[in-house]
Coordinates of C-alpha atoms in Angstrom, one line a residue:
M666 CA 175.2 155.5 123.3
K667 CA 173.5 155.4 120.0
M668 CA 172.7 152.4 117.9
G669 CA 175.8 150.8 116.1
R670 CA 178.1 152.0 118.7
S671 CA 180.5 149.6 120.2
F672 CA 182.2 149.4 123.7
T673 CA 184.4 146.8 125.7
C674 CA 183.7 145.1 128.7
D675 CA 185.7 142.4 130.5
G676 CA 187.8 142.1 126.9
I677 CA 184.5 141.6 125.1
A678 CA 183.5 144.0 122.6
Y679 CA 179.5 144.5 122.4
E680 CA 177.5 146.2 119.7
L681 CA 174.5 148.0 120.7
R682 CA 171.6 147.2 118.1
K683 CA 168.4 149.0 119.5
T684 CA 166.6 150.2 122.7
V685 CA 164.2 147.4 124.1
G686 CA 163.1 149.0 127.5
G687 CA 164.1 151.5 130.1
G688 CA 162.7 153.3 133.5
G689 CA 163.4 156.2 135.4
S690 CA 167.0 155.3 136.0
G691 CA 168.5 153.9 133.0
D692 CA 167.8 152.9 129.1
V693 CA 168.1 149.1 128.2
W694 CA 169.7 148.2 124.9
L695 CA 169.8 144.9 123.0
A696 CA 173.5 144.5 122.3
D697 CA 175.6 141.6 120.3
A698 CA 179.0 140.1 121.1
D699 CA 180.2 137.0 119.0
G700 CA 176.7 136.6 117.8
Q701 CA 174.9 136.3 121.0
C702 CA 172.3 138.6 122.2
W703 CA 172.8 140.6 125.5
A704 CA 170.7 143.5 127.5
V705 CA 172.7 146.4 128.4
K706 CA 171.4 148.9 131.1
I707 CA 172.7 152.2 131.0
L708 CA 172.2 155.0 133.5
K709 CA 170.4 158.0 131.9
V710 CA 171.9 160.9 133.7
R711 CA 175.5 161.9 134.1
G712 CA 176.7 163.3 137.6
D713 CA 173.8 162.3 139.8
Q714 CA 175.4 160.8 142.5
R715 CA 172.4 159.2 144.2
R716 CA 171.3 157.6 140.8
A717 CA 174.8 156.5 140.4
E718 CA 175.0 154.8 143.9
R719 CA 171.6 153.3 143.4
F720 CA 172.6 151.9 140.0
D721 CA 176.0 150.5 141.4
R722 CA 173.8 148.8 144.5
E723 CA 171.4 147.0 141.8
A724 CA 174.3 145.9 139.6
S725 CA 176.3 144.8 142.6
F726 CA 173.4 142.6 144.1
Q727 CA 172.6 141.2 140.9
S728 CA 176.3 140.1 139.8
G729 CA 176.6 138.5 143.2
C730 CA 173.2 137.1 144.6
G731 CA 173.5 133.8 142.5
H732 CA 169.6 133.4 142.6
D733 CA 168.3 131.2 139.5
H734 CA 165.3 133.5 139.4
I735 CA 167.1 136.9 139.8
A736 CA 168.6 138.5 136.5
P737 CA 172.3 138.2 136.7
V738 CA 174.9 140.8 136.1
V739 CA 178.0 139.4 133.9
G740 CA 179.7 142.6 133.4
R741 CA 179.8 146.1 134.4
G742 CA 181.8 149.3 133.6
V743 CA 181.7 152.9 132.7
H744 CA 181.3 154.4 129.0
E745 CA 181.2 157.8 128.1
E746 CA 181.0 158.8 132.0
R747 CA 177.8 156.8 132.2
P748 CA 177.8 153.6 134.3
F749 CA 176.4 150.4 132.6
Y750 CA 176.0 146.5 133.3
I751 CA 175.5 143.7 131.2
M752 CA 173.0 140.6 131.7
P753 CA 171.5 138.0 129.5
F754 CA 168.6 138.9 127.1
Y755 CA 165.3 137.8 127.5
P756 CA 162.8 137.4 124.6
E757 CA 159.7 138.6 126.6
S758 CA 158.4 139.7 129.9
L759 CA 155.7 138.5 131.9
R760 CA 153.4 141.4 130.4
D761 CA 153.6 139.7 127.2
V762 CA 152.7 136.5 128.4
I763 CA 149.9 137.8 130.3
D764 CA 148.6 139.9 127.2
R765 CA 148.9 137.1 124.9
G766 CA 146.8 134.7 127.3
Q767 CA 148.2 131.6 125.9
T768 CA 150.1 130.1 128.6
D769 CA 149.0 127.0 130.5
V770 CA 148.0 127.2 134.2
E771 CA 150.9 125.2 135.4
T772 CA 153.4 127.4 133.6
L773 CA 151.8 130.4 134.8
L774 CA 151.9 128.8 138.6
D775 CA 155.5 128.0 138.0
Y776 CA 156.4 131.6 137.2
V777 CA 154.4 132.9 140.3
Q778 CA 156.2 130.5 142.7
Q779 CA 159.6 131.6 140.8
I780 CA 159.0 135.5 141.3
A781 CA 158.0 134.8 144.9
D782 CA 161.2 132.6 145.4
A783 CA 163.3 135.3 144.2
L784 CA 161.4 138.1 146.3
Q785 CA 162.0 136.0 149.4
F786 CA 165.7 135.6 148.5
A787 CA 165.8 139.2 148.3
H788 CA 163.7 139.8 151.7
A789 CA 166.1 137.5 153.5
R790 CA 168.6 139.7 152.8
G791 CA 166.9 142.9 154.0
I792 CA 165.8 144.1 150.3
A793 CA 162.6 145.4 149.3
H794 CA 162.3 145.5 145.6
R795 CA 159.5 148.2 145.5
D796 CA 158.8 148.0 141.8
V797 CA 157.2 144.4 141.3
K798 CA 155.4 144.4 138.0
P799 CA 154.9 142.2 135.0
E800 CA 157.5 144.4 132.8
N801 CA 160.2 143.4 135.6
V802 CA 159.5 139.7 135.3
L803 CA 161.7 138.4 132.4
I804 CA 160.9 135.1 130.8
N805 CA 162.9 132.7 128.8
G806 CA 160.7 129.5 128.4
A807 CA 159.5 127.8 131.4
S808 CA 161.9 130.4 133.5
A809 CA 160.8 133.5 135.2
T810 CA 163.5 135.8 136.1
L811 CA 163.1 139.1 138.6
A812 CA 164.9 142.4 137.2
D813 CA 165.5 146.0 138.0
F814 CA 166.4 146.6 141.2
G815 CA 167.0 150.1 140.5
I816 CA 164.6 151.7 143.2
A817 CA 165.1 148.6 145.7
H818 CA 165.6 149.4 149.3
F819 CA 168.5 147.8 151.0
A820 CA 169.1 147.0 154.7
D821 CA 171.9 149.6 155.2
S822 CA 170.6 152.3 152.7
T823 CA 169.9 155.9 153.1
L824 CA 169.4 156.5 149.4
T825 CA 165.8 156.9 149.6
A826 CA 164.3 160.2 150.1
A827 CA 161.1 160.9 152.3
S828 CA 158.9 162.3 149.5
E829 CA 160.3 160.0 146.7
L830 CA 157.5 158.5 144.4
I831 CA 158.5 154.7 144.0
G832 CA 156.7 151.9 142.2
N833 CA 154.6 151.7 138.8
R834 CA 151.2 153.3 139.3
D835 CA 149.3 150.1 138.8
Y836 CA 151.0 148.3 141.2
R837 CA 151.5 150.5 144.0
A838 CA 150.5 149.4 147.6
P839 CA 147.6 151.6 149.5
E840 CA 150.9 152.8 151.6
Q841 CA 152.4 154.0 148.5
R842 CA 149.7 155.5 147.0
R843 CA 148.8 157.4 150.1
G844 CA 152.3 159.3 149.8
Q845 CA 153.5 157.5 153.1
D846 CA 157.6 158.5 153.9
A847 CA 159.0 156.4 151.0
R848 CA 161.9 155.2 153.4
N849 CA 159.0 153.1 155.3
V850 CA 157.7 151.4 152.1
G851 CA 159.0 147.9 152.5
Q852 CA 158.8 144.4 151.8
E853 CA 154.9 144.4 152.4
A854 CA 154.6 146.7 149.3
D855 CA 156.4 143.8 147.2
V856 CA 153.8 141.3 148.7
Y857 CA 150.8 143.5 147.7
A858 CA 152.2 143.9 144.1
L859 CA 152.6 140.2 143.7
G860 CA 149.2 139.3 144.9
L861 CA 147.9 141.7 142.2
I862 CA 150.4 139.6 139.5
V863 CA 148.9 136.6 140.9
N864 CA 145.5 137.5 140.1
E865 CA 146.4 139.1 136.9
C866 CA 148.0 136.1 135.4
F867 CA 144.9 134.2 135.7
T868 CA 142.2 136.9 135.0
R869 CA 144.2 139.1 132.8
E870 CA 142.7 141.9 134.8
I871 CA 144.6 144.0 137.6
P872 CA 142.6 144.1 140.6
A873 CA 141.4 147.8 141.3
G874 CA 139.9 148.9 144.4
S875 CA 137.7 146.5 146.7
S876 CA 135.8 144.6 144.0
Y877 CA 137.8 142.3 141.3
R878 CA 137.4 139.3 139.2
L879 CA 138.0 136.0 141.3
I880 CA 140.6 133.5 140.0
E881 CA 138.0 131.1 140.6
S882 CA 135.6 132.5 137.8
S883 CA 138.6 131.8 135.1
Y884 CA 140.0 128.5 136.7
P885 CA 137.7 127.2 139.4
S886 CA 140.3 124.1 140.0
L887 CA 142.4 127.5 141.2
S888 CA 139.9 128.6 143.7
Y889 CA 142.4 127.8 146.4
L890 CA 144.3 131.1 145.5
D891 CA 141.5 133.4 146.1
P892 CA 141.9 133.8 149.7
I893 CA 145.7 133.8 149.5
V894 CA 145.6 136.7 147.0
A895 CA 142.9 138.4 149.3
S896 CA 145.4 138.2 152.2
M897 CA 148.2 139.7 150.2
L898 CA 146.1 142.7 149.2
A899 CA 145.2 143.6 152.7
Q900 CA 145.1 147.5 153.1
V901 CA 147.1 147.3 156.2
P902 CA 150.7 146.5 155.5
G903 CA 151.3 144.4 158.7
N904 CA 148.1 142.3 157.7
R905 CA 149.9 140.8 154.5
P906 CA 151.7 137.5 154.7
A907 CA 155.7 137.4 154.3
V908 CA 156.4 135.8 151.0
A909 CA 157.5 132.8 152.6
D910 CA 154.3 132.1 154.1
F911 CA 152.8 133.0 150.7
L912 CA 155.0 130.2 149.2
T913 CA 154.4 127.5 151.8
E914 CA 150.7 128.0 151.1
I915 CA 150.7 127.8 147.5
R916 CA 153.2 125.2 147.5
F917 CA 151.1 122.9 149.9
S918 CA 147.8 123.9 148.1
R919 CA 149.3 123.2 144.6
A920 CA 150.4 120.0 145.6
M921 CA 147.4 119.1 147.8
R922 CA 145.3 119.7 144.5
M923 CA 147.4 117.6 142.3
K924 CA 147.2 114.8 144.8
E925 CA 143.6 114.9 145.4
I926 CA 142.5 115.3 141.6
G927 CA 145.0 112.2 140.9
G928 CA 143.2 110.1 143.6
I929 CA 139.8 110.9 142.3
V930 CA 141.0 110.1 138.5
E931 CA 142.4 106.8 139.8
Q932 CA 139.3 105.9 141.5
F933 CA 137.3 106.7 138.4
R934 CA 140.0 104.3 136.4
L935 CA 139.5 101.5 139.2
N936 CA 135.8 101.9 138.9
D937 CA 135.7 101.4 135.1
D938 CA 133.3 98.9 133.8
G939 CA 134.0 99.2 130.2
A940 CA 130.7 101.2 129.6
H941 CA 132.5 103.9 127.5
D942 CA 133.5 101.9 124.5
G943 CA 133.5 104.2 121.6
V944 CA 134.7 107.1 123.6
D945 CA 137.6 109.0 121.4
D946 CA 139.7 110.3 124.1
I947 CA 139.2 108.3 127.4
D948 CA 142.1 109.9 129.3
A949 CA 140.4 113.3 128.6
V950 CA 137.2 112.5 130.1
F951 CA 138.7 111.0 133.1
E952 CA 141.3 114.2 134.0
Q953 CA 138.2 116.3 133.3
A954 CA 135.9 114.4 135.6
G955 CA 138.7 114.5 138.2
E956 CA 138.5 118.1 138.3
D957 CA 135.0 118.7 138.1
V958 CA 134.5 116.4 141.1
W959 CA 137.4 117.7 143.1
Y960 CA 135.7 121.2 142.7
A961 CA 132.4 120.0 143.6
I962 CA 133.9 118.5 146.7
R963 CA 135.5 122.0 147.7
L964 CA 132.1 123.7 146.9
I965 CA 130.3 121.4 149.3
A966 CA 132.9 121.7 151.9
T967 CA 133.4 125.4 151.8
K968 CA 130.2 127.2 150.6
T969 CA 126.7 127.6 152.1
P970 CA 123.6 126.9 150.1
D971 CA 123.0 130.4 149.5
E972 CA 126.6 131.0 147.9
I973 CA 126.3 127.7 146.2
R974 CA 123.0 129.0 144.4
R975 CA 124.8 131.5 142.5
Y976 CA 126.9 129.3 140.5
N977 CA 125.8 128.1 137.1
G978 CA 124.5 124.5 137.1
N979 CA 125.3 124.1 133.5
W980 CA 128.8 124.8 133.7
H981 CA 131.2 121.8 132.0
M982 CA 128.2 120.4 130.9
R983 CA 130.0 118.2 128.0
L984 CA 130.2 115.6 130.8
G985 CA 127.4 114.1 132.9
Y986 CA 127.3 112.4 136.1
N987 CA 125.1 110.0 138.3
A988 CA 124.8 110.3 142.0
D989 CA 125.0 107.2 143.5
A990 CA 122.0 105.3 145.7
L991 CA 123.1 106.9 149.0
L992 CA 123.1 110.4 147.7
L993 CA 119.8 109.6 145.8
N994 CA 117.9 108.2 148.6
L995 CA 119.4 110.7 150.9
C996 CA 117.9 113.5 148.8
I997 CA 114.5 111.7 148.5
Q998 CA 114.2 111.0 152.2
S999 CA 115.2 114.5 152.9
R1000 CA 112.7 116.0 151.0
L1001 CA 110.0 113.6 152.1
F1002 CA 110.6 114.6 155.6
E1003 CA 110.5 118.4 154.8
L1004 CA 107.3 117.6 153.0
C1005 CA 105.4 115.9 155.6
Q1006 CA 107.2 118.1 158.3
R1007 CA 105.7 121.1 156.4
K1008 CA 102.3 119.6 156.4
F1009 CA 102.6 118.9 160.3
Y1010 CA 103.4 122.4 160.9
Y1011 CA 100.6 123.7 158.7
E1012 CA 98.3 121.6 160.9
S1013 CA 99.8 122.7 164.3
N1014 CA 98.9 126.1 163.3
V1015 CA 95.2 125.4 163.3
Y1016 CA 95.4 123.4 166.6
A1017 CA 96.3 126.8 168.0
R1018 CA 92.9 127.9 167.3
D1019 CA 91.2 124.8 168.7
D1020 CA 90.3 123.5 165.3
L1021 CA 91.6 119.8 165.6
Y1022 CA 92.6 117.6 162.7
T1023 CA 92.0 113.6 163.2
S1024 CA 95.3 112.3 162.7
L1025 CA 96.0 108.8 160.7
D1026 CA 94.7 105.8 162.4
P1027 CA 96.6 102.9 160.8
T1028 CA 95.7 100.2 162.8
S1029 CA 92.0 100.6 163.3
D1030 CA 90.9 102.2 160.0
P1031 CA 91.6 100.2 156.8
R1032 CA 91.5 103.2 154.8
H1033 CA 94.1 104.8 157.0
G1034 CA 96.2 101.8 157.0
F1035 CA 96.1 101.5 153.5
L1036 CA 97.5 105.0 153.4
Y1037 CA 100.2 104.3 155.7
D1038 CA 101.4 101.1 154.0
Q1039 CA 101.8 103.2 150.7
A1040 CA 104.0 105.7 152.5
R1041 CA 106.1 102.8 154.4
T1042 CA 106.7 101.1 150.8
L1043 CA 107.7 104.2 149.2
V1044 CA 110.2 105.2 152.2
R1045 CA 111.7 101.3 152.2
E1046 CA 112.1 101.7 148.4
H1047 CA 114.9 104.4 149.3
P1048 CA 116.9 102.8 152.2
L1049 CA 119.5 104.4 154.0
P1050 CA 122.3 103.4 156.4
R1051 CA 121.1 104.2 159.8
A1052 CA 123.3 107.2 160.5
H1053 CA 121.4 108.9 157.8
D1054 CA 118.1 107.1 157.7
L1055 CA 115.0 109.4 158.4
S1056 CA 112.3 107.0 157.6
G1057 CA 111.1 106.9 161.2
R1058 CA 110.9 110.6 161.3
I1059 CA 109.0 110.6 157.8
L1060 CA 106.4 108.1 158.9
K1061 CA 105.8 109.5 162.3
T1062 CA 105.1 112.9 160.8
F1063 CA 103.1 111.5 157.8
A1064 CA 100.9 109.5 160.4
S1065 CA 100.2 112.5 162.5
C1066 CA 98.7 114.5 159.6
A1067 CA 95.0 114.2 158.5
D1068 CA 94.0 111.4 156.0
Y1069 CA 93.2 113.9 153.2
H1070 CA 96.3 115.4 153.8
C1071 CA 98.2 112.0 153.7
E1072 CA 96.6 111.4 150.4
E1073 CA 98.1 114.9 149.3
L1074 CA 101.5 113.9 150.6
L1075 CA 101.5 110.7 148.9
A1076 CA 101.0 112.3 145.5
D1077 CA 103.4 114.9 146.0
A1078 CA 106.0 112.2 147.4
R1079 CA 105.9 110.3 144.1
Q1080 CA 106.5 113.4 142.1
I1081 CA 109.6 114.1 144.4
V1082 CA 111.0 110.8 143.7
S1083 CA 110.8 111.2 140.1
E1084 CA 112.3 115.0 140.6
V1085 CA 115.1 113.7 142.4
R1086 CA 115.9 111.0 139.8
E1087 CA 115.8 113.8 137.0
N1088 CA 118.1 116.1 139.0
L1089 CA 120.6 113.8 140.1
L1090 CA 121.2 111.3 137.0
G1091 CA 123.0 112.4 133.9
A1092 CA 123.5 116.1 134.7
P1093 CA 126.4 118.4 135.0
I1094 CA 128.3 118.1 138.2
L1095 CA 127.4 121.6 139.5
W1096 CA 123.7 120.9 138.7
I1097 CA 124.1 117.9 141.1
V1098 CA 125.8 119.9 143.6
K1099 CA 123.5 122.9 143.5
Y1100 CA 120.4 120.5 144.0
L1101 CA 122.3 118.5 146.7
A1102 CA 123.1 121.9 148.6
M1103 CA 119.5 123.0 148.4
N1104 CA 117.8 120.1 149.5
V1105 CA 120.0 118.1 151.7
P1106 CA 121.0 119.6 155.0
S1107 CA 123.1 116.9 156.0
I1108 CA 125.0 116.7 152.7
T1109 CA 128.5 117.6 154.2
G1110 CA 128.0 114.4 156.6
V1111 CA 128.3 111.7 153.7
G1112 CA 132.1 111.6 153.8
D1113 CA 134.1 111.9 150.7
V1114 CA 131.2 112.9 147.9
A1115 CA 133.9 111.4 145.2
D1116 CA 132.9 108.3 146.5
H1117 CA 129.3 108.7 145.6
I1118 CA 129.5 110.2 142.1
Q1119 CA 130.0 108.2 138.9
I1120 CA 130.5 109.2 135.2
D1121 CA 127.4 108.8 133.2
W1122 CA 128.6 107.2 129.8
G1123 CA 125.3 107.6 128.3
R1124 CA 126.1 111.3 127.9
S1125 CA 129.8 111.6 128.1
D1126 CA 130.6 109.0 125.3
T1127 CA 130.0 112.0 122.9
F1128 CA 132.2 114.2 125.1
A1129 CA 134.4 116.0 122.5
N1130 CA 131.3 117.0 120.7
N1131 CA 128.7 118.3 123.4
S1132 CA 128.0 121.6 123.7
D1133 CA 129.4 123.3 126.6
N1134 CA 129.0 126.2 129.0
P1135 CA 132.2 127.6 130.6
E1136 CA 130.8 130.4 132.6
L1137 CA 131.1 129.3 136.4
F1138 CA 128.6 132.0 138.0
L1139 CA 125.1 133.0 136.5
Q1140 CA 126.4 136.7 137.1
P1141 CA 129.7 138.0 137.0
H1142 CA 131.3 137.5 140.4
Y1143 CA 133.8 139.6 142.1
A1144 CA 135.8 139.8 145.1
M1145 CA 135.4 142.3 147.5
D1146 CA 137.1 143.5 150.7
P1147 CA 134.6 143.1 153.8
E1148 CA 136.5 146.0 155.5
A1149 CA 135.8 148.2 152.6
V1150 CA 132.1 147.5 152.8
L1151 CA 132.1 147.9 156.3
N1152 CA 133.9 151.2 156.2
S1153 CA 131.2 152.6 153.8
L1154 CA 128.6 151.4 156.3
T1155 CA 130.3 153.3 158.9
E1156 CA 130.5 156.3 156.9
S1157 CA 126.6 156.4 156.2
W1158 CA 125.3 155.0 159.3
N1159 CA 125.6 155.6 163.1
V1160 CA 127.1 152.1 163.7
S1161 CA 130.2 150.4 165.6
V1162 CA 131.7 147.5 163.7
K1163 CA 134.0 144.9 165.3
K1164 CA 135.2 141.5 164.1
T1165 CA 134.2 138.7 166.3
G1166 CA 135.8 135.4 164.7
D1167 CA 137.4 134.7 161.2
E1168 CA 134.3 135.0 159.1
W1169 CA 132.1 136.9 161.5
W1170 CA 131.3 140.6 162.1
S1171 CA 129.0 142.4 164.9
V1172 CA 127.2 145.4 163.6
M1173 CA 125.7 147.6 166.7
F1174 CA 123.4 150.3 165.6
R1175 CA 123.4 153.0 168.3
S1176 CA 120.0 153.9 168.6
P1177 CA 116.6 152.1 167.8
G1178 CA 115.6 154.6 165.1
E1179 CA 118.9 154.4 163.3
Y1180 CA 118.5 150.5 163.1
Q1181 CA 114.7 150.7 162.1
R1182 CA 115.8 153.3 159.2
F1183 CA 118.6 150.9 158.1
R1184 CA 115.8 148.0 157.9
K1185 CA 113.7 150.2 156.1
H1186 CA 116.2 151.1 153.8
C1187 CA 117.5 147.3 153.2
L1188 CA 113.8 146.3 152.1
A1189 CA 113.3 149.0 149.8
R1190 CA 116.2 148.0 147.9
A1191 CA 114.9 144.8 147.2
T1192 CA 112.1 143.5 144.9
P1193 CA 109.3 141.5 146.7
Q1194 CA 109.6 137.8 146.4
S1195 CA 113.0 138.1 144.7
L1196 CA 116.3 136.3 145.8
F1197 CA 117.8 139.4 147.0
E1198 CA 114.8 140.1 149.3
A1199 CA 115.7 136.5 150.7
D1200 CA 119.2 137.8 151.2
V1201 CA 118.3 141.0 152.7
K1202 CA 115.8 139.2 155.4
D1203 CA 118.6 136.8 156.3
I1204 CA 120.9 139.7 157.3
L1205 CA 118.3 141.3 159.5
R1206 CA 117.1 137.9 161.2
D1207 CA 119.7 137.5 163.8
V1208 CA 119.1 140.6 165.8
T1209 CA 119.8 141.2 169.6
V1210 CA 118.7 144.3 171.4
A1211 CA 119.9 145.7 174.9
G1212 CA 120.2 149.0 176.3
G1213 CA 119.0 150.7 173.3
I1214 CA 121.7 149.1 171.0
T1215 CA 120.8 146.9 168.2
R1216 CA 123.4 144.4 167.0
I1217 CA 123.2 142.2 163.9
T1218 CA 125.7 139.7 163.0
L1219 CA 127.3 139.1 159.6
N1220 CA 129.3 136.6 157.9
S1221 CA 132.0 138.0 155.5
S1222 CA 131.9 136.1 152.4
F1223 CA 128.1 136.3 151.8
D1224 CA 126.4 138.6 154.2
V1225 CA 129.1 141.4 153.9
C1226 CA 130.6 141.2 150.2
N1227 CA 127.1 140.4 148.8
T1228 CA 124.2 141.4 150.6
L1229 CA 125.5 144.2 152.3
A1230 CA 127.5 145.5 149.3
K1231 CA 124.4 145.4 147.3
V1232 CA 122.5 147.3 149.9
L1233 CA 125.1 150.1 150.2
G1234 CA 125.2 150.3 146.5
L1235 CA 128.7 149.0 146.1
R1236 CA 127.4 145.8 143.9
D1237 CA 124.6 145.6 141.5
I1238 CA 121.6 144.0 142.5

C-alpha cells in the first residue's frame, strides 16, 4: 500500500496518510475515515502461510477479547493479497512517555497496573505475548493499552519454530537471550519484560545485568516496588511471580502506602497548634511531611544501621523536624549508657592484669557522693517510661568506675546531651533517622515513630524557598542480584554456597588455606580505618570451622550485594 491509497472495510472507506510504525510482521499506517484517525496494520509479506496464520490469530484475539487495556480490532480484511486489520489510533506510546519524563507518579503506576491487567487477561487464556516493550504499550490520556500480539504464543498453537528469535533485544528474558527453544518461552518472559518496564518507568533506565538503578533512588516513597521488580527479574523463569501475584502485591502495597501516608498527614493536622502562621502552602508542607515520615518509618523497620548509613542525611532538607521528648531522652540515655559501659570495659581490662581501680563510694566519700549526685541529676533530667529506662544501668556502671574517670564521664555526658539535641531538633528527616539508627539500638521498640516526630515550623515556615538536596544516597545506589554475586564468588574461589533463609547465605571454604587467602584478599581491598574495612571485617566475623571446612554466613542485601560485590570487583568501593 502507498500513501494516499484508499480501501474499504465493512463499508467504510479508509485513506492511508503515513506510516507510523511497524515490526517484523507488518507495517502500521495512520488512516483517515470520515475525519477520524485509525491505525491500520498490514502484513508485510505476501504468500507466507506461517506469518499469515499468526496475523490472523493476532487479529482474532484482539477483535474478540473485549479487554479495556488490550488494543481492539474494529475491522479486518485483505487488500491486494495482504491481510490487514484496523484499530483505534493512539497518539503516543509508553516509550514517548518514558523519554519525555514528565508524567506524574500516580499516572505511571496506573499505566503499570493496566499493562499487568492486560497480561493477566491474556495469560489466563493460555497466551504469552513474548514482545512486551514500551513501544507496544499505546497511550491515550490516562489509559494504557497493550498491542501487537504478532509473535504471541497461543495455548493450542504450533506456529512457533524451535529456533525462532522472539522479542526485542532490550526486553528479552534470560531464556530468550540464551537461545532456548522458542516453543518453551512462555508467560514468564512477559513477567521479566514487565519488571524491566516497571523499573524503567521510574528510573528512565532499562535494568541491565545484575546491577541496576533502584526505583527508590528516584522515588523513595515507591521503595516497595524494588523487591517486587527484583523477583520479576529472577534469572530462573520458575522463580518469577505470576502476573496475578504482581498485581495483588502492587495493589496492596500502593493502597497501604496511600493509607499510611494519609494517616500521618491527618495526625499532623490534628496536632497542628497554628505555629505555622505565614506559611504560604500549608497543604504542600503537610503532604511532603507525610511522605517523609512514612519513608523514615520504612527505613527504620527494614534497614540495618549499616545500610541506613549510606543514605544522605540532607535529603529533603527543605523541611525540618523535631524528635519528641521520648526519642530525645531515649537517645541521650542510650549514649550515656554506652559511654559508661565503654569506660567500665576499659577498667575491666586493667583488672585482668591485677592493677585494680577504686570504684566510686558515694555513701562514704563526700566528693564521690557529689559526682554520683551529678550523674543522677543528669539522668533524671531525661526520664523514660519503665520499658525503655536505662537510668539504673547508667548509674550502676558509672558508680563502678574510678572517681577521675567519673569526672571525665560527666564532662562527656554534658557534651552528649548538647550533641543529641543538635542532631534531633530542627533537622531533615533522614538526618534524624541516621542519628537514631547509629545511636539507639532499641529504636524499633518505640512503636510508631510517626507519633514521635513533629514538623519544626521554625525552619519549615520558609519551606518553598529553602534549599533542598534531592539525592537519596551519598553515592549512586544500584540493585544487585545476590545469586549473580555468589556465582562470581564460586567461579573465583573453592567454595560451596547454600541459601539458608530468605535473606541469608552460607559460604563454605573447602580448605583452611582457601579461607585464609580469601580473608587476606578481602582485607587488602580495604583502606585501613575506612568504613569499607569495617564492612569487610563484619563479613569475616561470623566464622565457624569444623572438619577442615570454614563457613561464613552472609545476608543478601548488604553483606552479599554491597560488601562482597565490592570485594569481587563487581561494584566500586
